[in-house]
CSV table of C-alpha atoms in Angstrom, one decimal:
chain,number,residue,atom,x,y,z
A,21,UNK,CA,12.8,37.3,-15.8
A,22,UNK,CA,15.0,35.9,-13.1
A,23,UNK,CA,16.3,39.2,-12.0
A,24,UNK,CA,12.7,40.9,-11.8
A,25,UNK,CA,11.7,37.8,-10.1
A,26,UNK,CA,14.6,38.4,-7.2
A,27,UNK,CA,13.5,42.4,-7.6
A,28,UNK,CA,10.0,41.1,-6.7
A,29,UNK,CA,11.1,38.8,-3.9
A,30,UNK,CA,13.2,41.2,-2.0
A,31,UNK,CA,12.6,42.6,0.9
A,32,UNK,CA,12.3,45.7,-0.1
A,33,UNK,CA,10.8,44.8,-3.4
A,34,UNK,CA,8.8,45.8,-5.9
A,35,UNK,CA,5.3,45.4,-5.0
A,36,UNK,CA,3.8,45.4,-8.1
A,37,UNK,CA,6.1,43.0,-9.5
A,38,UNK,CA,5.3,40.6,-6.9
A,39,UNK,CA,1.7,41.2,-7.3
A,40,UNK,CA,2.1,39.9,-11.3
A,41,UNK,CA,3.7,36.8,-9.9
A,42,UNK,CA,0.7,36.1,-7.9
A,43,UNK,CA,-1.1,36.8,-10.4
A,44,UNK,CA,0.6,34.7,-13.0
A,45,UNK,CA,1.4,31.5,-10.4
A,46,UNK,CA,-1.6,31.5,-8.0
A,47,UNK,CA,-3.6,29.3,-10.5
A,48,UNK,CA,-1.6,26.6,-11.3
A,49,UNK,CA,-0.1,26.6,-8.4
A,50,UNK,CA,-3.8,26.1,-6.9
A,51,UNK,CA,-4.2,23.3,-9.3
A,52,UNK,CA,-1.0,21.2,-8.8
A,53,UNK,CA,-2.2,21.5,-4.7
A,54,UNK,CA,-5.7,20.7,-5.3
A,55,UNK,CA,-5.4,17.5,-7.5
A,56,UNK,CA,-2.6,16.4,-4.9
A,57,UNK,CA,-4.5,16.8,-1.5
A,58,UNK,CA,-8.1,17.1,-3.0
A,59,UNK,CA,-9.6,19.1,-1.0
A,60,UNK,CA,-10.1,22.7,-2.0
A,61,UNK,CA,-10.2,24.4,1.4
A,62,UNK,CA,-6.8,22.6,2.2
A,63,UNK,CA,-5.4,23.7,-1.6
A,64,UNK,CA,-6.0,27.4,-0.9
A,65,UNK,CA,-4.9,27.2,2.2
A,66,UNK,CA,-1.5,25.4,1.0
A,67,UNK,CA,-1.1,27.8,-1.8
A,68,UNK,CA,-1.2,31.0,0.1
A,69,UNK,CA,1.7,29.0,2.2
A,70,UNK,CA,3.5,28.4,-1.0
A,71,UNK,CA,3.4,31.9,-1.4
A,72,UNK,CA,4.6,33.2,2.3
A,73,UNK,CA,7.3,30.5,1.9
A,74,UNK,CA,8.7,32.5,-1.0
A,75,UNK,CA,8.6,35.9,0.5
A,76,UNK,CA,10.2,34.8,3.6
A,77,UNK,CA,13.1,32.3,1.8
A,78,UNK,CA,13.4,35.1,-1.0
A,79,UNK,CA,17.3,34.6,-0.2
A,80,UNK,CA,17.5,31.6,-1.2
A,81,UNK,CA,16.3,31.7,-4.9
A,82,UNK,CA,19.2,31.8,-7.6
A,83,UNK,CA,17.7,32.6,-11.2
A,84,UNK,CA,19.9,29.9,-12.1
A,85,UNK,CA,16.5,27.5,-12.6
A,86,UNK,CA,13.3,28.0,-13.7
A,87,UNK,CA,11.2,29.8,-11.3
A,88,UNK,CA,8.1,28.3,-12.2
A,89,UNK,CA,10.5,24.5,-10.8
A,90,UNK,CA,11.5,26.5,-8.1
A,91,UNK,CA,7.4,27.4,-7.2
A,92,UNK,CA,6.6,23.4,-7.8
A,93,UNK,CA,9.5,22.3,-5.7
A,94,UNK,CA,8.0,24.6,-2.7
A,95,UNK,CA,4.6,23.5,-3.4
A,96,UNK,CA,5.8,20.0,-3.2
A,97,UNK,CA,7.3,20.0,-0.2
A,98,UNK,CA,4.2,21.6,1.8
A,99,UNK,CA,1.7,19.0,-0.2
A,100,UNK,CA,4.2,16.7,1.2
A,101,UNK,CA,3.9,18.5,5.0
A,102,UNK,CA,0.2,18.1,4.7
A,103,UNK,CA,0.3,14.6,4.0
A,104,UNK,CA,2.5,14.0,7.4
A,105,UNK,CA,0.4,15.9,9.3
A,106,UNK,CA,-2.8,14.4,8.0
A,107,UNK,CA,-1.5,10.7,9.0
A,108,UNK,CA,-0.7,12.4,12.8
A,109,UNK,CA,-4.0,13.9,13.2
A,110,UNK,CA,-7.2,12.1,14.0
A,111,UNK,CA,-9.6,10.8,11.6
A,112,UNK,CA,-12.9,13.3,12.5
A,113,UNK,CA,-16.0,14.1,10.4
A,114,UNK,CA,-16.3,17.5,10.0
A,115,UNK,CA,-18.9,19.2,8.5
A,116,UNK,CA,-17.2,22.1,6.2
A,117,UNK,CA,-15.6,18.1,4.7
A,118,UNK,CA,-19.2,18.2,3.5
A,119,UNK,CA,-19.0,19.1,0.0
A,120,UNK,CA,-15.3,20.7,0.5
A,121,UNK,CA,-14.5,19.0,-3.5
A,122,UNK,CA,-18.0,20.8,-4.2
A,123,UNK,CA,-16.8,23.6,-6.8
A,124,UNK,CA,-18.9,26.9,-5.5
A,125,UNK,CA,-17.8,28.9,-8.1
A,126,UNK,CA,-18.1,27.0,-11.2
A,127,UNK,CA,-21.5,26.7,-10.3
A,128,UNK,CA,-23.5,24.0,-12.3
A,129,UNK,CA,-23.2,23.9,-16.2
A,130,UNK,CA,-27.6,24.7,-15.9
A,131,UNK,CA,-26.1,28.2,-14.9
A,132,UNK,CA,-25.1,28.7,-18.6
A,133,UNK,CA,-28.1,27.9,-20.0
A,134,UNK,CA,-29.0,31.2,-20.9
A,135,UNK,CA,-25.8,31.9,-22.8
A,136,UNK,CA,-26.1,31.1,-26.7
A,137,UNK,CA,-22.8,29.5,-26.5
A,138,UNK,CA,-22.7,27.3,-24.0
A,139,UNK,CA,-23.2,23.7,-24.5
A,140,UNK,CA,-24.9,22.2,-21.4
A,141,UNK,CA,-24.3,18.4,-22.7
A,142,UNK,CA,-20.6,19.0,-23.3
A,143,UNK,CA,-20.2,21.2,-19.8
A,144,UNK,CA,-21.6,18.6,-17.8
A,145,UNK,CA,-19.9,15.9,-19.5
A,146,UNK,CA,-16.6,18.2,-18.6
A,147,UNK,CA,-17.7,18.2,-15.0
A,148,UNK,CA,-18.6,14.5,-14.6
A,149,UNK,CA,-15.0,13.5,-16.3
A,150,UNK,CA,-13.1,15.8,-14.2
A,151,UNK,CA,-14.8,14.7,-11.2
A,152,UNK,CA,-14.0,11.1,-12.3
A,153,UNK,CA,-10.4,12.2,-12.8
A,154,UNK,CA,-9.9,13.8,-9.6
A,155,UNK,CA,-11.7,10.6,-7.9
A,156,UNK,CA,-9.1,8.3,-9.8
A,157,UNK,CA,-6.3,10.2,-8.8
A,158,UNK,CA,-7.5,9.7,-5.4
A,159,UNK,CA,-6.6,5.9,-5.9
A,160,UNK,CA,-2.8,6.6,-7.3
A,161,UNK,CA,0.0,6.4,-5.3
A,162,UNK,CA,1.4,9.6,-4.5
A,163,UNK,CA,4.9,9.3,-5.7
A,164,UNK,CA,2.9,8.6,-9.3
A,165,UNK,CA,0.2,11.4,-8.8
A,166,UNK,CA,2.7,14.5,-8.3
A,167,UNK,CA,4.6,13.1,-11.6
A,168,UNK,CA,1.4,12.8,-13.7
A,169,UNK,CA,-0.4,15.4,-12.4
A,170,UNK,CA,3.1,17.8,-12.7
A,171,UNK,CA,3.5,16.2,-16.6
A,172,UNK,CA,-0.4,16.2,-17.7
A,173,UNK,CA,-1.9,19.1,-15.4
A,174,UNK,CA,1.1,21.1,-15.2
A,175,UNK,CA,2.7,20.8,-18.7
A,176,UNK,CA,6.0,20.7,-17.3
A,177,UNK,CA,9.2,18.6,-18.8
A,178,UNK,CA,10.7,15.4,-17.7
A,179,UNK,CA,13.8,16.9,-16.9
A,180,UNK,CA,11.5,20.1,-14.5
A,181,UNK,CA,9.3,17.6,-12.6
A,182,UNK,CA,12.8,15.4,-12.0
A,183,UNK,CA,14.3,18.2,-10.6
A,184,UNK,CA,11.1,19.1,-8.3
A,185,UNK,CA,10.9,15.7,-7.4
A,186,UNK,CA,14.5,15.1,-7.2
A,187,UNK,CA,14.6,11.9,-8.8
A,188,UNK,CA,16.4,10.7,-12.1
A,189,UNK,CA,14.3,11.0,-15.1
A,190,UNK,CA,13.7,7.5,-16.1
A,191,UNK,CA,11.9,7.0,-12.6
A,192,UNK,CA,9.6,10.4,-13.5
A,193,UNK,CA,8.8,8.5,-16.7
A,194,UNK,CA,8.6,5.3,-15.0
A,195,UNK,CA,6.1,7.2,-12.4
A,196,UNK,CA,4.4,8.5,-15.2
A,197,UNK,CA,3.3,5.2,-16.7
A,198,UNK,CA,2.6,3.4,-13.6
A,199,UNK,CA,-0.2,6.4,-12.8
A,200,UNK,CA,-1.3,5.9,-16.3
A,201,UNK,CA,-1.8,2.4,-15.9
A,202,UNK,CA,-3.5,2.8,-12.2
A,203,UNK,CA,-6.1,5.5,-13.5
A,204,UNK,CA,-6.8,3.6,-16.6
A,205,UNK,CA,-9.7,0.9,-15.5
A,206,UNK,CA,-11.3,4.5,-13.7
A,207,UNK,CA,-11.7,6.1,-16.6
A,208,UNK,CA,-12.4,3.2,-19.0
A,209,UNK,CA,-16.6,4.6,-18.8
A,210,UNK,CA,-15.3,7.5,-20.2
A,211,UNK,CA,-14.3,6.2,-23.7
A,212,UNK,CA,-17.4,6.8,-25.3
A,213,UNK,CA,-17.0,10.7,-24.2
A,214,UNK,CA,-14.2,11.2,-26.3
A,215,UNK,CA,-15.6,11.4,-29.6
B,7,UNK,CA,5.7,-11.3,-41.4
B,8,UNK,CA,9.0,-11.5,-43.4
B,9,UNK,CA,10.8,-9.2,-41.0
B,10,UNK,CA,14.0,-10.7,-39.4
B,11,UNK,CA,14.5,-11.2,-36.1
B,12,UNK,CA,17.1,-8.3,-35.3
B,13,UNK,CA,15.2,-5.5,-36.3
B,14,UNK,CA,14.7,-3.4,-33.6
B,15,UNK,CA,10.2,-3.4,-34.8
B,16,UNK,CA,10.8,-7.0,-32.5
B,17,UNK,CA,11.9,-5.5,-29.2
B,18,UNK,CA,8.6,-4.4,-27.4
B,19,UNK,CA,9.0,-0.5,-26.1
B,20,UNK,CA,9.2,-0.3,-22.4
B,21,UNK,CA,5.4,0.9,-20.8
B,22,UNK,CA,7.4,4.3,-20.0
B,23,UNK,CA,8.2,4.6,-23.6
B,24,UNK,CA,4.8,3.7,-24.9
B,25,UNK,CA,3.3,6.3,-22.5
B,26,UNK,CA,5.9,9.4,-23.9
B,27,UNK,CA,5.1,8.6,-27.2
B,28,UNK,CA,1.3,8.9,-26.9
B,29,UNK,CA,1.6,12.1,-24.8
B,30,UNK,CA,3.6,13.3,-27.8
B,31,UNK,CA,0.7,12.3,-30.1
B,32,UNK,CA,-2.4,13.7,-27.4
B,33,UNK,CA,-0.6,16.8,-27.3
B,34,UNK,CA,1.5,17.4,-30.6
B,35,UNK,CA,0.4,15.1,-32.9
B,36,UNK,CA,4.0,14.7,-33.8
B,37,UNK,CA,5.2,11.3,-32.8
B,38,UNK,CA,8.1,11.7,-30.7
B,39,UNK,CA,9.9,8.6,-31.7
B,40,UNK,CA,10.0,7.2,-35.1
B,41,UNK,CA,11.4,3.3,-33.7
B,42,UNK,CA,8.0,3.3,-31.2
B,43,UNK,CA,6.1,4.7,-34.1
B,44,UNK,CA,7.9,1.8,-36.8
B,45,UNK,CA,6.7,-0.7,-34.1
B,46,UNK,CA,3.5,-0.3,-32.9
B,47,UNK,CA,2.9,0.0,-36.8
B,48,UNK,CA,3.7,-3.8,-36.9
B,49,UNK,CA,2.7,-5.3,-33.7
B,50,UNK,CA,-0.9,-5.5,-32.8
B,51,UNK,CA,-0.5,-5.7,-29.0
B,52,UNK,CA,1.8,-2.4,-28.6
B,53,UNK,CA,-0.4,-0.7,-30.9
B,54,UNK,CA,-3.2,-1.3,-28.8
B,55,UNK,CA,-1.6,-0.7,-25.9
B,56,UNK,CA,-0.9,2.6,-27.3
B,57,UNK,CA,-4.0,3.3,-28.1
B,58,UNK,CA,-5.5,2.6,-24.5
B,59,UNK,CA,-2.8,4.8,-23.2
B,60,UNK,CA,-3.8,7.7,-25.6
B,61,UNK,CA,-7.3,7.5,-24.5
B,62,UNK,CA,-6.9,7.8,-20.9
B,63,UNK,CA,-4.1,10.5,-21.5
B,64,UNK,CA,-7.0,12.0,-23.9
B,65,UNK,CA,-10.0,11.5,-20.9
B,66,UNK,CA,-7.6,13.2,-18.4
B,67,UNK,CA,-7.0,15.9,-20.7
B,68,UNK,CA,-10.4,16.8,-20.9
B,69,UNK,CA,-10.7,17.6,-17.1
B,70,UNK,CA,-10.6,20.8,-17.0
B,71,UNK,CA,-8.8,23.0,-14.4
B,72,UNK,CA,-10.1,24.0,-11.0
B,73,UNK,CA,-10.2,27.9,-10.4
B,74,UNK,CA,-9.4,28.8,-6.9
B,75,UNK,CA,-11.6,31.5,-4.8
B,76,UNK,CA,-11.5,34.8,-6.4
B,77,UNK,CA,-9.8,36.3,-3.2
B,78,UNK,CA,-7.0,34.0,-3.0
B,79,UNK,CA,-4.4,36.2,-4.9
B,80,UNK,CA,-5.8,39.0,-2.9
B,81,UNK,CA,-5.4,37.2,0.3
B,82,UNK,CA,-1.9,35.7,-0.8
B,83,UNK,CA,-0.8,39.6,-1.7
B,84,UNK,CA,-2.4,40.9,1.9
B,85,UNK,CA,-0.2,37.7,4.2
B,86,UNK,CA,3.1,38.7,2.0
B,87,UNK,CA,2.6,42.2,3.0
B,88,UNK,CA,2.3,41.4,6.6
B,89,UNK,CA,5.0,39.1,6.6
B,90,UNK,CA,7.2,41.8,4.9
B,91,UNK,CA,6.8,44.2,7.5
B,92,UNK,CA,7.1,42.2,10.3
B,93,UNK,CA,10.2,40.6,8.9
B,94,UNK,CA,12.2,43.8,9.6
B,95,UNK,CA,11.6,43.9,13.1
B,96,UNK,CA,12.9,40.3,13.4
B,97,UNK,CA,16.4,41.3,11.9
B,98,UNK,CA,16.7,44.6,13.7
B,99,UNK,CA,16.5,42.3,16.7
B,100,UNK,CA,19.2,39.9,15.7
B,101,UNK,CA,22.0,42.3,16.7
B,102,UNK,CA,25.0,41.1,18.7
B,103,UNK,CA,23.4,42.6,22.3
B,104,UNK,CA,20.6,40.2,21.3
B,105,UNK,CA,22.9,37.6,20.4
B,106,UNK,CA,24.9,37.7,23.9
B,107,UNK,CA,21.5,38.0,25.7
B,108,UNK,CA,20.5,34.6,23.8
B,109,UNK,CA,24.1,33.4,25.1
B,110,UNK,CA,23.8,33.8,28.9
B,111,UNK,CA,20.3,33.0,28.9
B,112,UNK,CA,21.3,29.7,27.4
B,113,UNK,CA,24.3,29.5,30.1
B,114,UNK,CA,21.9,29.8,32.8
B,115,UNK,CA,18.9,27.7,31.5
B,116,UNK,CA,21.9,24.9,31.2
B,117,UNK,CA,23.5,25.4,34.7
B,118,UNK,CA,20.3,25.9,35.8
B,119,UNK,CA,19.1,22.0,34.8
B,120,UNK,CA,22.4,21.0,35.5
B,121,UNK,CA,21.9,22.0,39.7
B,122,UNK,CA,19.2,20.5,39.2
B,123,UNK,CA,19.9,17.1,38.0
B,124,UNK,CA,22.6,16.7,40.5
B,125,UNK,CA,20.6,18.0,43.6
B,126,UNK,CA,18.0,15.2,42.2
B,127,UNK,CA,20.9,12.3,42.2
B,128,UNK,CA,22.1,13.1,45.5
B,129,UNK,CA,18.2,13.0,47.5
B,130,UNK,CA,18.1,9.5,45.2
B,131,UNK,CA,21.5,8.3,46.5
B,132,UNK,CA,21.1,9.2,50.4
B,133,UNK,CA,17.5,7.9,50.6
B,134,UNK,CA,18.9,4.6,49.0
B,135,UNK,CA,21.7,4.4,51.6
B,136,UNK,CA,19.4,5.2,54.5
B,137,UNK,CA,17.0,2.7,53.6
B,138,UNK,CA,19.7,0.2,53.6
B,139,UNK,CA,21.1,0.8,56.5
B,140,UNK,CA,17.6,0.5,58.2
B,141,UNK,CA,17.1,-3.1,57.0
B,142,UNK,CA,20.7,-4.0,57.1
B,143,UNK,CA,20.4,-6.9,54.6
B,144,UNK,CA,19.5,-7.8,51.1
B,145,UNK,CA,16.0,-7.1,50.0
B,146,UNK,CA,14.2,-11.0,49.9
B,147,UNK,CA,15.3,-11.7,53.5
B,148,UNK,CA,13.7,-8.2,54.6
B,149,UNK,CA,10.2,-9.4,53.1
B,150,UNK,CA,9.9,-12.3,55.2
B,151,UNK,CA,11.1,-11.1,58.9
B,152,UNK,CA,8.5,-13.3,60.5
B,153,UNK,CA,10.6,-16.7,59.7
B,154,UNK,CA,13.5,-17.5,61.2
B,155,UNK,CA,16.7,-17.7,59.3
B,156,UNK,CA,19.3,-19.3,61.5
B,157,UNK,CA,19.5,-23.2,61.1
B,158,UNK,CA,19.3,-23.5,64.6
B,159,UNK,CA,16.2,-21.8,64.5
B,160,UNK,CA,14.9,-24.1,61.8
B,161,UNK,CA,15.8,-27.1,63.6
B,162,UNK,CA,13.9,-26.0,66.8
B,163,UNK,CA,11.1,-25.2,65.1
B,164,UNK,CA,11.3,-28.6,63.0
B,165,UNK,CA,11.2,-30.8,66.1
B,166,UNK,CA,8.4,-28.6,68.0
B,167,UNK,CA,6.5,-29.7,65.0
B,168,UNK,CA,7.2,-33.3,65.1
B,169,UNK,CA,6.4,-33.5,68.8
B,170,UNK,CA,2.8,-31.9,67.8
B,171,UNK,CA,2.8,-34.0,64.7
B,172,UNK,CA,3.5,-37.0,67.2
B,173,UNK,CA,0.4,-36.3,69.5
B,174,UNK,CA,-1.5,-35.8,66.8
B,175,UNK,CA,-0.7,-39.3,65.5
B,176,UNK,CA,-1.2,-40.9,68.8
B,177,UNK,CA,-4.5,-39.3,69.6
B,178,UNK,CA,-5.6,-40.8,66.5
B,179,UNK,CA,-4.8,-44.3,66.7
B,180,UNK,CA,-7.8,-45.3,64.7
B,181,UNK,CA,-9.0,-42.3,62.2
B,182,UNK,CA,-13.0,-41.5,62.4
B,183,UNK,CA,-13.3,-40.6,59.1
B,184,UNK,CA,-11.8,-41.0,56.0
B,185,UNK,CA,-10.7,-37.2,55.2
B,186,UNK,CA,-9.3,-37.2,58.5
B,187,UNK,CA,-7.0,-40.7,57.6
B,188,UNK,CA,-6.0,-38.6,54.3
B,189,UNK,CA,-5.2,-35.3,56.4
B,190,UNK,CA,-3.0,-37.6,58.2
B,191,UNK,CA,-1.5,-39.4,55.7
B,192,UNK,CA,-0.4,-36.4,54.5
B,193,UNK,CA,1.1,-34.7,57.4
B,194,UNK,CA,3.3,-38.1,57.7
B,195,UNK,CA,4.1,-37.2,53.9
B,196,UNK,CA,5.3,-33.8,54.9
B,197,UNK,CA,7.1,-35.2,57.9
B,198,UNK,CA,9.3,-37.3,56.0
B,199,UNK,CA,9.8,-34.3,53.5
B,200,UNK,CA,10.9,-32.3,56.3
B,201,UNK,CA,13.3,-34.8,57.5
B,202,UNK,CA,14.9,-35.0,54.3
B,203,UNK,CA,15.1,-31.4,53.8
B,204,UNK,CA,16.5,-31.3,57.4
B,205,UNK,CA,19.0,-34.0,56.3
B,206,UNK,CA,19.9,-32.0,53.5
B,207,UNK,CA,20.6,-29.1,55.8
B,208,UNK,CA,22.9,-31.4,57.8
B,209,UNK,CA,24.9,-32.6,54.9
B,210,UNK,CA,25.4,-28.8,53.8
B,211,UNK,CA,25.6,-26.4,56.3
B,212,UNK,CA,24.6,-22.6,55.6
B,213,UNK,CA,23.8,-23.7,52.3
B,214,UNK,CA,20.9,-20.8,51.7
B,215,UNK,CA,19.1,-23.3,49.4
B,216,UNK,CA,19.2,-25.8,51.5
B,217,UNK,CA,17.7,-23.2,53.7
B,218,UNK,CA,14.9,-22.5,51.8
B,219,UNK,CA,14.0,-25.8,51.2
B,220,UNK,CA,13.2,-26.2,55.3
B,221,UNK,CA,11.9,-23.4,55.4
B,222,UNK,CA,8.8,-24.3,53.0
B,223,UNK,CA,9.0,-28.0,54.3
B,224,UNK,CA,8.0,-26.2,57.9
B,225,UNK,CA,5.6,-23.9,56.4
B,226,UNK,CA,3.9,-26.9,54.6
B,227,UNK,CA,4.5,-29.2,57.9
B,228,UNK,CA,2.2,-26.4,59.5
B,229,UNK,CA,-0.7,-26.6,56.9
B,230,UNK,CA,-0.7,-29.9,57.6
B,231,UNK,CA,-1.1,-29.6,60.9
B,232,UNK,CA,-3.7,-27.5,61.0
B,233,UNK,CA,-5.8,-29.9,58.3
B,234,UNK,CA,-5.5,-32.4,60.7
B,235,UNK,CA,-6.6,-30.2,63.8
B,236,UNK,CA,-9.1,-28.4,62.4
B,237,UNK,CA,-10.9,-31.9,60.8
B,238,UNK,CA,-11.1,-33.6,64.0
B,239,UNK,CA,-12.0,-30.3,65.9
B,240,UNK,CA,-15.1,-29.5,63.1
């Protein structure tokens, strides 16, 4: 994998190879961005960043990691980026903010109405909870948001998001279970969901 | 509760551990440690403590995923292409002609400022010496040209002001009004101020305090005087 993942980064590379990694990565990658800076115009923009940076550091990848770590640890460091240059840049209401966390594709769970197998309780019960979780994030301290979201969004390892994060792994876990204590009392209405 | 005290079911899991264990449970099943598992079987408050961890793990889990605009991978795939071709161009550039070019321009941008700088120190400097030499002394002395800084010159001046001072007082042997007895009063007041400043003067001669201290006696001798004048004049 690591060699076809060098072949697809090279200069001179093999488009098509490339093309799968996109593919493969632009999702989750999309995802880690999104819950971190919450706003979807902003996580698109950063992924598509993410993805430039890798073409043009291609040198700099050794297959000695995983690449999927080596992906996190780029997107990291723009989410990071962003969050500097938001504190520079004045506070203005724009008007594409206006709904900017407002999914346009997913569309609302009425949309699937028509299909047999949809379940409109459970959909919108999906959309209100992840809303909810995307609004408690909001309230976590960054340093304990990438770790949960990398751990519970991501499904990567303690010893992957340490190495992203560059931290030992006892803080990641330490991280971890502060987050999960912080989101806890914004989720608490959402105990009767469950079963 | 027969257990002893040096099992390890006493010692209370750190939070951190308490939260691996019930990701291990949300997403396995399979508990991942079988001394958290032994514990929270016998104490109440780590037990529920695990189980509110496991239900906010669980609630999070149920979020489901955001999918990004159906054009980002083709957008990501069209930038990369760009940014591929141009990147040639860049290297090509990068030769050792470019390289020298980058050099001397960097010489002369640095010579360049440096010219500048000094040709910038040099205007500061002579202005700075010409202006000195047109005033020809320190800085405090040039603001106030109009009084005079010899002690001779403040001695003159003192007793000009006493004989006014002393016409003053005789032409008003008996004060008209009460203001004009406190004007008076006053420039007496300063008087004797200005003889002990004068005094002062005498016991330390070119003393630049001692000076000063005249100088504002006069200056308030003068007020005076002109309180006095202008109340009998109005």
């Amino acid at each position: 994998m690591g060699v076809v993942i060098v072949e697809a980064l090279s200069l001179e590379g093999d488009e098509a190879a490339f093309e799968e990694l996109v593919r493969r990565f632009n999702r989750p990658v999309f995802n880690y961005v999104y819950r971190m800076v919450q706003n979807r115009h902003v996580a698109e923009e950063l992924t598509q960043e993410v993805f430039i940076a890798l073409v043009k550091n291609a040198g700099r990848y050794y297959p000695t990691a995983k690449f999927s770590t080596y992906l996190y640890t780029i997107a990291s460091n723009m989410v990071y980026k962003e969050w500097a240059q938001q504190k520079r840049r004045p506070r203005l209401f724009s008007l594409s903010w206006w709904g900017s966390n407002a999914d346009e594709d997913d569309g609302s769970p009425l949309d699937a109405v028509g299909d047999d197998r949809a379940c409109v309780f459970t959909a919108s019960t999906r959309a209100e909870v992840s809303e909810a979780v995307n609004e408690a994030l909001r309230q976590v301290p960054k340093h304990y948001r990438e770790a949960f979201v990398l751990k519970r969004f991501q499904g990567l390892s303690y010893e992957e998001i340490a190495e992203i994060t560059d931290c030992p792994v006892g803080t990641v876990k330490s991280r971890i279970a502060r987050a999960e204590q912080a989101l806890r009392p914004h989720l608490e209405r959402f105990r009767g969901y469950l079963h | 509760m027969n257990m002893s005290f040096d099992k390890a079911v006493y010692r209370h899991p750190a939070r951190a551990q308490l939260v691996a264990h019930a990701e291990s449970l949300v997403d396995g099943g399979v508990p991942v440690s079988a001394a958290v598992a032994a514990h929270a079987a016998e104490c109440p408050r780590c037990a529920a403590e695990l189980a509110a961890i496991r239900t906010s793990l669980e609630i999070t889990a149920s979020a489901t995923a955001q999918d990004p605009n159906r054009d980002l991978a083709g957008a990501i795939l069209r930038e990369a292409r760009s940014v591929r071709h141009a990147r040639p161009a860049d290297t090509r550039r990068r030769g050792p002609a470019a390289l020298a070019r980058a050099l001397v321009l960097g010489v002369a941008c640095a010579s360049l400022t440096a010219a500048l700088a000094v040709a910038v120190c040099s205007v500061a400097l002579r202005e700075a010496s010409a202006a000195s030499a047109r005033t020809g002394r320190a800085p405090a002395l040039a603001a106030a040209p109009s009084v005079p800084v010899r002690a001779e010159d403040l001695r003159r001046k003192a007793s000009d002001l006493a004989r006014m001072a002393a016409s003053l007082t005789r032409a008003a042997a008996a004060p008209k009004s009460p203001q004009e007895r406190e004007r008076l009063r006053a420039l007496e007041g300063a008087g004797r101020d200005l003889d002990a400043a004068l005094a002062a003067l005498d016991r330390n001669p070119g003393c630049p305090r001692a000076m000063e201290l005249v100088r504002n006696q006069l200056g308030r001798q003068e007020q005076r005087l002109r309180d006095v004048f202008i109340e009998r004049t109005l």
